[in-house]
PDB file of C-alpha atoms and ligand atoms in Angstrom:
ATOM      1  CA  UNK A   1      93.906 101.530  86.838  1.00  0.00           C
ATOM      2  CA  UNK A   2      91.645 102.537  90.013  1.00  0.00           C
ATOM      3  CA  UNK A   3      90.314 105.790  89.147  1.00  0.00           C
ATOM      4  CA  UNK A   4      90.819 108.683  91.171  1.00  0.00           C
ATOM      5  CA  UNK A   5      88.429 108.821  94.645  1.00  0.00           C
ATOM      6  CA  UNK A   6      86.484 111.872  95.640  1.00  0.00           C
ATOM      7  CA  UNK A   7      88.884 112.480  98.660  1.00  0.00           C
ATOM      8  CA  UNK A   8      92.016 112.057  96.851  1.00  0.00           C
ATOM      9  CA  UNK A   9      91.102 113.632  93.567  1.00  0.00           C
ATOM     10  CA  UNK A  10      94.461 113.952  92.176  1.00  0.00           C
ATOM     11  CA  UNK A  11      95.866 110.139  93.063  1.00  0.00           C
ATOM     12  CA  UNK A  12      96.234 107.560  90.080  1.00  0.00           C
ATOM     13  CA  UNK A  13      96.426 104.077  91.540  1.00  0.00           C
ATOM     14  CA  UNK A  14      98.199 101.651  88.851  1.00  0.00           C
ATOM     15  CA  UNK A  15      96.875  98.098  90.267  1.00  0.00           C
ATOM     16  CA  UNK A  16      97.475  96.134  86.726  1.00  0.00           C
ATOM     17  CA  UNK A  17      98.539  92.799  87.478  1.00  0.00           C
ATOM     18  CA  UNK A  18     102.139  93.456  86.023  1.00  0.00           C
ATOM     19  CA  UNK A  19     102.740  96.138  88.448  1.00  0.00           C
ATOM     20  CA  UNK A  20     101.504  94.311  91.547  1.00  0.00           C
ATOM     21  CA  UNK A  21     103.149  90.949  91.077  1.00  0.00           C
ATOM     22  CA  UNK A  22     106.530  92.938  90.230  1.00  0.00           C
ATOM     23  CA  UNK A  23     105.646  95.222  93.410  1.00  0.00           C
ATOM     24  CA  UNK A  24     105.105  92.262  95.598  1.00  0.00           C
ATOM     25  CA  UNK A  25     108.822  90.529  94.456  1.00  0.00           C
ATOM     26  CA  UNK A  26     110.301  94.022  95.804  1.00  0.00           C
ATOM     27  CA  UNK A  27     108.531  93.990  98.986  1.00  0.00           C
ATOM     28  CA  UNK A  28     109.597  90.246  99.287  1.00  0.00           C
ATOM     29  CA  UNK A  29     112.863  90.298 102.137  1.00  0.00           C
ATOM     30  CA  UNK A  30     114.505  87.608 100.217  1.00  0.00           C
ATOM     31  CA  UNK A  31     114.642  89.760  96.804  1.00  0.00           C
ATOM     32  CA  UNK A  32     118.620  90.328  96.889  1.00  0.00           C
ATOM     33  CA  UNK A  33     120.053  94.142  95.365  1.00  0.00           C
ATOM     34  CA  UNK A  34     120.412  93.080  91.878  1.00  0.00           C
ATOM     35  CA  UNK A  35     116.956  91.876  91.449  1.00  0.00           C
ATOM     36  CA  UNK A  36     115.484  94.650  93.612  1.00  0.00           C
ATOM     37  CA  UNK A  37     117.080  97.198  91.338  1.00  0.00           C
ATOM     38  CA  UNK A  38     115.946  95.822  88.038  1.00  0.00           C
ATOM     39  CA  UNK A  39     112.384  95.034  89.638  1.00  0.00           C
ATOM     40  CA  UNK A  40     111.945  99.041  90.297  1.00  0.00           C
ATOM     41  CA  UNK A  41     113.782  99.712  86.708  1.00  0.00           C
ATOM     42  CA  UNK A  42     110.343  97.557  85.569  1.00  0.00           C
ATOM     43  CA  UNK A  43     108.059  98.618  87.266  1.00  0.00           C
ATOM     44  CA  UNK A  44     109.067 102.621  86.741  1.00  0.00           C
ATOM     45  CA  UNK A  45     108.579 101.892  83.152  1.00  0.00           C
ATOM     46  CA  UNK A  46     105.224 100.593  83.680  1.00  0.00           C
ATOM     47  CA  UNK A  47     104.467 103.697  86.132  1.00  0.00           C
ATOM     48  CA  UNK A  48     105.488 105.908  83.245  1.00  0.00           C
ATOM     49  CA  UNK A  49     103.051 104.372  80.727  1.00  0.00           C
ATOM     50  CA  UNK A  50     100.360 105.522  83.457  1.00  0.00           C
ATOM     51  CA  UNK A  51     101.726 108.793  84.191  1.00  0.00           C
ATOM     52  CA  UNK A  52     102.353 109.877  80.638  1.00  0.00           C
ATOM     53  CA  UNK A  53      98.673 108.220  79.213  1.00  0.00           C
ATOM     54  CA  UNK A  54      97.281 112.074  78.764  1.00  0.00           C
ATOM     55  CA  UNK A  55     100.315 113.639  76.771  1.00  0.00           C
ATOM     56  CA  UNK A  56      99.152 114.783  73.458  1.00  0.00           C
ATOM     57  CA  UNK A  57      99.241 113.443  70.207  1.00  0.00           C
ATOM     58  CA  UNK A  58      99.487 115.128  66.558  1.00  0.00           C
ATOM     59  CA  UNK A  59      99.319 113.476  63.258  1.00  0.00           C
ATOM     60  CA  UNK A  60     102.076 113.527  61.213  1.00  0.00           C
ATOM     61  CA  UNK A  61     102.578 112.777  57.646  1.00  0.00           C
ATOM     62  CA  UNK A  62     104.906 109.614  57.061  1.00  0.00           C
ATOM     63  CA  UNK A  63     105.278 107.018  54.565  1.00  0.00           C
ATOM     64  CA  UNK A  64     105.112 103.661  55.292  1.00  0.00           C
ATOM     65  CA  UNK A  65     106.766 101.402  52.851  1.00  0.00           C
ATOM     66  CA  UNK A  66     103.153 100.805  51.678  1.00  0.00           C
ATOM     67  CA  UNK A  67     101.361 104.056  51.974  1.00  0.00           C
ATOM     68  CA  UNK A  68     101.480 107.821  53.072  1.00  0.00           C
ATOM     69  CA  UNK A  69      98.873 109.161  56.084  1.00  0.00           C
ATOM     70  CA  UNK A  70      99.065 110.945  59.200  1.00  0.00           C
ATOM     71  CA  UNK A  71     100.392 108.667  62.205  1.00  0.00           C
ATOM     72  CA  UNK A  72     100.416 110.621  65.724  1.00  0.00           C
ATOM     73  CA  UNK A  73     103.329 111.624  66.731  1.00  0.00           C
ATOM     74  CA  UNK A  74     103.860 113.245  70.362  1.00  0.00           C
ATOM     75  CA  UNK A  75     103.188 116.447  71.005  1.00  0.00           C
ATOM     76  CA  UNK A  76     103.146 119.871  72.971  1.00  0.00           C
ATOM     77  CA  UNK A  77     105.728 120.482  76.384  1.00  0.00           C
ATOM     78  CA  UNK A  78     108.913 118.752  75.924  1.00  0.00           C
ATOM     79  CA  UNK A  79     109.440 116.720  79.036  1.00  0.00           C
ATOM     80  CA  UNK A  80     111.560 116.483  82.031  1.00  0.00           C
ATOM     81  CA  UNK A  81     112.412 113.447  84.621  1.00  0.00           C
ATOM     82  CA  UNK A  82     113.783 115.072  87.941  1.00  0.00           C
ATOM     83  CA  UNK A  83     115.362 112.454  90.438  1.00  0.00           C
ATOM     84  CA  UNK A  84     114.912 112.558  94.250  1.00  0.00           C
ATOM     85  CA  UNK A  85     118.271 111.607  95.161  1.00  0.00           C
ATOM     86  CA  UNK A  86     118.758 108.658  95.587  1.00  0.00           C
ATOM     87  CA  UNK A  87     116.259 106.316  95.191  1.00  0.00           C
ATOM     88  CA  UNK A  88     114.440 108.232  92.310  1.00  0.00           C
ATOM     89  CA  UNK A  89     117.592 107.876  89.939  1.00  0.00           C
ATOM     90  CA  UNK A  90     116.545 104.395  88.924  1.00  0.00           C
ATOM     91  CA  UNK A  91     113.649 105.194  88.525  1.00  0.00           C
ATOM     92  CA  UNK A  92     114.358 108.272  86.067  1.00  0.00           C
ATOM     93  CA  UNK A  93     117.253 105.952  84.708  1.00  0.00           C
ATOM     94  CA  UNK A  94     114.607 103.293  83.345  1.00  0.00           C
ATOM     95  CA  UNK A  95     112.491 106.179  82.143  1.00  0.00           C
ATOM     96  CA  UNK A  96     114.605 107.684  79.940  1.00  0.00           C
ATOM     97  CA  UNK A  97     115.199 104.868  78.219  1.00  0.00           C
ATOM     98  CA  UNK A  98     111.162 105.412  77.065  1.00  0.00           C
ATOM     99  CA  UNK A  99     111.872 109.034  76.548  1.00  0.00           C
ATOM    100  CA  UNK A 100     115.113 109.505  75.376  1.00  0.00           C
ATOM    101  CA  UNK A 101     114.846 113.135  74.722  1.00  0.00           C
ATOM    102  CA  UNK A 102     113.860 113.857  78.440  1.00  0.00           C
ATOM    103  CA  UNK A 103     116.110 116.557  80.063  1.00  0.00           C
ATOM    104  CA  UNK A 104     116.895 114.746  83.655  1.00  0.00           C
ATOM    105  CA  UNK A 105     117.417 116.902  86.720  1.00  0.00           C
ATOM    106  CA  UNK A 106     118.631 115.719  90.065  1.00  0.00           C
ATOM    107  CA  UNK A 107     117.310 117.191  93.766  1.00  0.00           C
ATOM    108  CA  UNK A 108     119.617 115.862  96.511  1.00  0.00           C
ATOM    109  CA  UNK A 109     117.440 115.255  99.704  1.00  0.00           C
ATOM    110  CA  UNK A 110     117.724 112.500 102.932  1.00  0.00           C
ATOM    111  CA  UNK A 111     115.242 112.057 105.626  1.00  0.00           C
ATOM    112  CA  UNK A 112     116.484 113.180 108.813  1.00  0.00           C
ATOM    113  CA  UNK A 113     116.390 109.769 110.953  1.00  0.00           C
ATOM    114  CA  UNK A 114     115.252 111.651 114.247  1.00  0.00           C
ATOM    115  CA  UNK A 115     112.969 114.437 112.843  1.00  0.00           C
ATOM    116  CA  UNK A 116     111.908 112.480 109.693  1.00  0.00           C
ATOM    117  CA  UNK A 117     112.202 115.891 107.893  1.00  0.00           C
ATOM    118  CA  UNK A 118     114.036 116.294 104.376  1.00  0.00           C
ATOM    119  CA  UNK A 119     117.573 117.716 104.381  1.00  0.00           C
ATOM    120  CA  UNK A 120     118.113 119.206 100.935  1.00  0.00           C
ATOM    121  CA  UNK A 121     121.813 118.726  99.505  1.00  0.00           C
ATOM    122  CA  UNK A 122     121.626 119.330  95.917  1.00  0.00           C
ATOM    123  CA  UNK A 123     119.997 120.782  93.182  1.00  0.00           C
ATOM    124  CA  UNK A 124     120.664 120.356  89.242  1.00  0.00           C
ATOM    125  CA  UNK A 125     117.407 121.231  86.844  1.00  0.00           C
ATOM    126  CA  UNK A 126     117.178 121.635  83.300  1.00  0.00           C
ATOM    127  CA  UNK A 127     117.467 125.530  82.511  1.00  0.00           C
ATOM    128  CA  UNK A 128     114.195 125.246  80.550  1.00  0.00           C
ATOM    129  CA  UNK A 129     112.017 123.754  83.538  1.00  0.00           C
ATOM    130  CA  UNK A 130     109.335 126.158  83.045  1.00  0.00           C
ATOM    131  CA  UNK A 131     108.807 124.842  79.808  1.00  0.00           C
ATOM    132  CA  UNK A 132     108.176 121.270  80.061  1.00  0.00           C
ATOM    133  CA  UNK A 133     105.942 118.946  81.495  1.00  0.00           C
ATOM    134  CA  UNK A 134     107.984 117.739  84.456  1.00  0.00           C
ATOM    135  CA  UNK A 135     107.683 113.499  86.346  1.00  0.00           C
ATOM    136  CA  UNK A 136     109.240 113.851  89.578  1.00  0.00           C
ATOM    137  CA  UNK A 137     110.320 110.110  90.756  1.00  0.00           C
ATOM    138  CA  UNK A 138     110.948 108.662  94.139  1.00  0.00           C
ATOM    139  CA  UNK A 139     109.772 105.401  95.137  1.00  0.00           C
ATOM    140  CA  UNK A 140     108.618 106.189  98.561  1.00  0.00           C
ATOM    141  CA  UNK A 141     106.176 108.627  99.833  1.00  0.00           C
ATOM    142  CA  UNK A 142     106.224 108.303 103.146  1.00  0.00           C
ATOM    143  CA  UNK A 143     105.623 111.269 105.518  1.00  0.00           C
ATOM    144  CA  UNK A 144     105.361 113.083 102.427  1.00  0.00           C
ATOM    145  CA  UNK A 145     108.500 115.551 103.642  1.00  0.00           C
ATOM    146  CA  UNK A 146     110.975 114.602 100.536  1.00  0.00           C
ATOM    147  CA  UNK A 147     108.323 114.874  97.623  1.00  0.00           C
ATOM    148  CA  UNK A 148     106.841 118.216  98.811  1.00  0.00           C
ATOM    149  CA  UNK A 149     109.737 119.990  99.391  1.00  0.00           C
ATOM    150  CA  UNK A 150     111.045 118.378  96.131  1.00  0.00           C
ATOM    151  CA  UNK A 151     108.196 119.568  94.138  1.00  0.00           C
ATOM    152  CA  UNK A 152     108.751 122.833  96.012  1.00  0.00           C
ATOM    153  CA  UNK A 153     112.285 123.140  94.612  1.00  0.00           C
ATOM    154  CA  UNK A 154     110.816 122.685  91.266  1.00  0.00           C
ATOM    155  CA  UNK A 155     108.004 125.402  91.551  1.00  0.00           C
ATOM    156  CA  UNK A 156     110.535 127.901  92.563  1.00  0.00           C
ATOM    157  CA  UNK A 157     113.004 127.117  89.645  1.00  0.00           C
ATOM    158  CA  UNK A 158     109.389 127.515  87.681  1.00  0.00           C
ATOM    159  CA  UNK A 159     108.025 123.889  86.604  1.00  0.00           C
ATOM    160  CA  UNK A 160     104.146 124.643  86.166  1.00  0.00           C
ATOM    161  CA  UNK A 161     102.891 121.017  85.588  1.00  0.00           C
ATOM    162  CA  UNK A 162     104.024 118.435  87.448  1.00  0.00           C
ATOM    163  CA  UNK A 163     103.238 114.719  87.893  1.00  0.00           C
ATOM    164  CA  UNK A 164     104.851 112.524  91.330  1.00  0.00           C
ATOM    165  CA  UNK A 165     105.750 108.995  89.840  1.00  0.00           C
ATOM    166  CA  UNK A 166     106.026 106.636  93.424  1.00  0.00           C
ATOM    167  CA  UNK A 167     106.044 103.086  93.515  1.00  0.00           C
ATOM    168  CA  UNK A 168     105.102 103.073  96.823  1.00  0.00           C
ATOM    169  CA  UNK A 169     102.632 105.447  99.080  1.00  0.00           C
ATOM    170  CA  UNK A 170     100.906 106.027 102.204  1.00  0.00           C
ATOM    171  CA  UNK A 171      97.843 107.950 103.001  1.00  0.00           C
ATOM    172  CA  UNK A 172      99.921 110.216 105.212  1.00  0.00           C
ATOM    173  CA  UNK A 173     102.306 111.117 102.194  1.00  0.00           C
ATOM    174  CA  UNK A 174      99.638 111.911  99.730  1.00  0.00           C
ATOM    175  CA  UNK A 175      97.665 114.017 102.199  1.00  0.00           C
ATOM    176  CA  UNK A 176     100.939 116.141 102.782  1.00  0.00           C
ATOM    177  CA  UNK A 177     101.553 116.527  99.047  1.00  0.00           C
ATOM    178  CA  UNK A 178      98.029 117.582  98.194  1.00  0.00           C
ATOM    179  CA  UNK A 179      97.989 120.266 100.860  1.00  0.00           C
ATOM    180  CA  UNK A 180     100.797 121.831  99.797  1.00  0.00           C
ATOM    181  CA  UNK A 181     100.474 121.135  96.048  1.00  0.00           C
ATOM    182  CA  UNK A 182      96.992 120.154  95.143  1.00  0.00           C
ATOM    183  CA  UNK A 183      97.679 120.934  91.445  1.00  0.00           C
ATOM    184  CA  UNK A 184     100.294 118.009  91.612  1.00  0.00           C
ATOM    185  CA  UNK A 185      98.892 114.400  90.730  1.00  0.00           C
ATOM    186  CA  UNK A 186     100.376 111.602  92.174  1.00  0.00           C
ATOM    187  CA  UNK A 187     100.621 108.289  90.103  1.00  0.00           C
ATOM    188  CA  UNK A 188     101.527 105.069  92.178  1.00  0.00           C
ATOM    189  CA  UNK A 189     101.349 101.536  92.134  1.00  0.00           C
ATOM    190  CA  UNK A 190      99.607 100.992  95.820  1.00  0.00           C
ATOM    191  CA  UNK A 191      98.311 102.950  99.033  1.00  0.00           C
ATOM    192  CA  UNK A 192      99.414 100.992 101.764  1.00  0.00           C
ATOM    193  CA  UNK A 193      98.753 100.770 105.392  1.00  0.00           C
ATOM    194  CA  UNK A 194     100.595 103.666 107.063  1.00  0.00           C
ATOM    195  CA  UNK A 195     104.040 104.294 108.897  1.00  0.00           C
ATOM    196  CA  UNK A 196     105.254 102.514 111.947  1.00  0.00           C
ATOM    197  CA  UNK A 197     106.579 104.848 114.714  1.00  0.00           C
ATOM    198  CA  UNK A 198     110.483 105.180 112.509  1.00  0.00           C
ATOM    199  CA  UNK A 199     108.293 106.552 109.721  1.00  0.00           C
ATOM    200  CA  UNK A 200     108.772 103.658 107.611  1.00  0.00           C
ATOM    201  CA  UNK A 201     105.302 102.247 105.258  1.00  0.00           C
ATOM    202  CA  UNK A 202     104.123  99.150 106.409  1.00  0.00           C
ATOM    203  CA  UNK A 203     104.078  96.557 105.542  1.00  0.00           C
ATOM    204  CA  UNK A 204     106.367  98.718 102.592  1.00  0.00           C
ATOM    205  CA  UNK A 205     109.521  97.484 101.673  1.00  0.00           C
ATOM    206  CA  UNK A 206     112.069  98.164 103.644  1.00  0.00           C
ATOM    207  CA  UNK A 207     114.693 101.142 102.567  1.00  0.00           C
ATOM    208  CA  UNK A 208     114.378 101.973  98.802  1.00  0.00           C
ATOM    209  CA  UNK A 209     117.780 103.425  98.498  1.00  0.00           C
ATOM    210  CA  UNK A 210     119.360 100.819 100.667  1.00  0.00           C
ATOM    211  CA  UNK A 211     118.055  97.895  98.935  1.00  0.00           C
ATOM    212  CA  UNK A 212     118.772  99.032  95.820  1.00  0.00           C
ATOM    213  CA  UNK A 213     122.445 100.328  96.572  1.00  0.00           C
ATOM    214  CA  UNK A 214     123.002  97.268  99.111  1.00  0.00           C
ATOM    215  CA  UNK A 215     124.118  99.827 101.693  1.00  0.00           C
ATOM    216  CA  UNK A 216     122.126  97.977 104.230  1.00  0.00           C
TER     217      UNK A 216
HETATM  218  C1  PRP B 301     113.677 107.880 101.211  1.00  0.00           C
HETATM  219  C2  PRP B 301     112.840 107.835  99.965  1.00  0.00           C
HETATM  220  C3  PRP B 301     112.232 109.206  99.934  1.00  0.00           C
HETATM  221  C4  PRP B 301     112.035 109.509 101.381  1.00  0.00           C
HETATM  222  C5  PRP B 301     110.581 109.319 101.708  1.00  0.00           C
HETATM  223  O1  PRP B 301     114.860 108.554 100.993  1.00  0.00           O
HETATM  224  O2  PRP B 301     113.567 107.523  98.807  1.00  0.00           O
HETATM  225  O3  PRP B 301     113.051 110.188  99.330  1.00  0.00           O
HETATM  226  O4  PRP B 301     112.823 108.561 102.126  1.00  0.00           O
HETATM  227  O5  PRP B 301     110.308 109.702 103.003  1.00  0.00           O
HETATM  228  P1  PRP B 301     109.371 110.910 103.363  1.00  0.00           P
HETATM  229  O6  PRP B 301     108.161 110.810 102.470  1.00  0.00           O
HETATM  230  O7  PRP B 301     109.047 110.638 104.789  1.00  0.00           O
HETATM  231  O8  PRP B 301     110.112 112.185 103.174  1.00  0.00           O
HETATM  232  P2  PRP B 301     115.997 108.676 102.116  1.00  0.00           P
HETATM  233  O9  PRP B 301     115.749 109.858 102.972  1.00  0.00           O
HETATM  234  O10 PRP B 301     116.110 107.360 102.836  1.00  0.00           O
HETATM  235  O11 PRP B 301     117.286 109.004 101.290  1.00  0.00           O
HETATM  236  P3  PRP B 301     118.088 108.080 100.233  1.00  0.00           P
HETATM  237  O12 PRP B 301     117.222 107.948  98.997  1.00  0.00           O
HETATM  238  O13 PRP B 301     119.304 108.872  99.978  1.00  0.00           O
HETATM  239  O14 PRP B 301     118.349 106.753 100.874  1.00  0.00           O
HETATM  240  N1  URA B 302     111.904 105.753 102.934  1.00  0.00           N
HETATM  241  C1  URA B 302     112.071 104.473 102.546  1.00  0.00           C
HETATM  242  O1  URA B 302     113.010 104.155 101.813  1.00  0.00           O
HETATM  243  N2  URA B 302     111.204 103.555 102.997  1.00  0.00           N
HETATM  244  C2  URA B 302     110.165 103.855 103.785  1.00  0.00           C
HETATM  245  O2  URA B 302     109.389 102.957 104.141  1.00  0.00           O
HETATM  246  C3  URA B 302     110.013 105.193 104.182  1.00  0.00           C
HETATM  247  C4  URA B 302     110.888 106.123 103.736  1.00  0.00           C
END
């Protein structure tokens, strides 16, 4: 893990070795759907060990089939993995597998192609929100449109802490996010280059959702 910079305070870099090979077989243009979708299933998982490495810990008192002591167990918020539609569901659906008693919740949102700006379609959160320590996921941050008005949607239903899981950023992105919500750290696996003139990251990966839904 890179620690965080002085200029980006609130960025988590995730550079292990695991996370870029896997990252470099996405951005590969050969990698075919079914690959591409498992590859982000992995590498979400490995994005979550980063994201969740400060959630507490309390000991509890078990019994091995040897001895009784206190073993931590989790502690404090409940959690919650919230989807940007759609690219973030695989993401969210690998996590849960990690955290099975996550509440998920769902925020529908496409990039406009000609203004690059979010269009917001749906919304489903867990009632208790406010309560629980929330990972949005979406594996592009790109302008930075989607994720801010995403974690905007989940301020105003009344999520208080709130981590951005992304496999993939761009210095554009995280500068948007941490003007509008600089109590929001992102966690991702690489900063790359910036966007080409179709606001895409280069050199990126192409289309998350379409290469992982093979509607392209
Ligand atoms: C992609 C991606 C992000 C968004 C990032 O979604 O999954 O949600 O673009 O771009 P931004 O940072 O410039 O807002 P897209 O709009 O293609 O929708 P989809 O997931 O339904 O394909
Ligand atoms: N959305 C994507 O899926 N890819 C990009 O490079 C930018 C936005």
């Amino acid at each position: 893990m890179t620690p965080s910079s002085p200029t980006a305070a609130r960025v988590t870099v995730a550079d292990h070795p695991l996370i870029l090979h896997k990252l470099s077989l996405m951005r590969d243009v050969r990698t075919g759907v079914k690959e591409f979708r498992e590859l982000a299933g992995e590498l979400s998982l490995l994005l979550a060990y980063e994201a969740m490495r400060d959630l507490g810990t309390e000991p509890e008192r078990l019994s091995t089939p040897l001895e009784t002591a206190d073993f931590p167990t989790l502690s404090g918020k409940k959690l919650a993995l919230v989807a940007i539609l759609r690219a973030g569901l695989v993401m969210t659906e690998a996590m849960v597998k990690l955290i099975p008693a996550a509440k998920v919740g769902h925020i529908g949102l496409y990039r406009d192609p000609e203004t690059l700006k979010p269009v917001a379609y749906y919304s489903k959160l867990p009632q208790d929100i406010a309560e629980r320590r929330v990972f949005v996921t979406d594996p592009m941050l790109a302008t930075g449109g989607s994720a801010a008005a995403a974690i905007q949607t989940l301020k105003d239903a009344g999520a208080q802490s709130i981590k951005l899981v992304c496999i993939l950023s761009v210095p554009e992105g995280i500068a948007v996010v941490q003007a509008a919500h600089p109590d929001v750290e992102i966690v991702t696996a690489a900063i790359d280059t910036g966007l080409n003139d179709h606001g895409y990251i280069v050199p990126g990966l192409g289309d998350a959702g379409d290469r992982i839904y093979g509607t392209k």
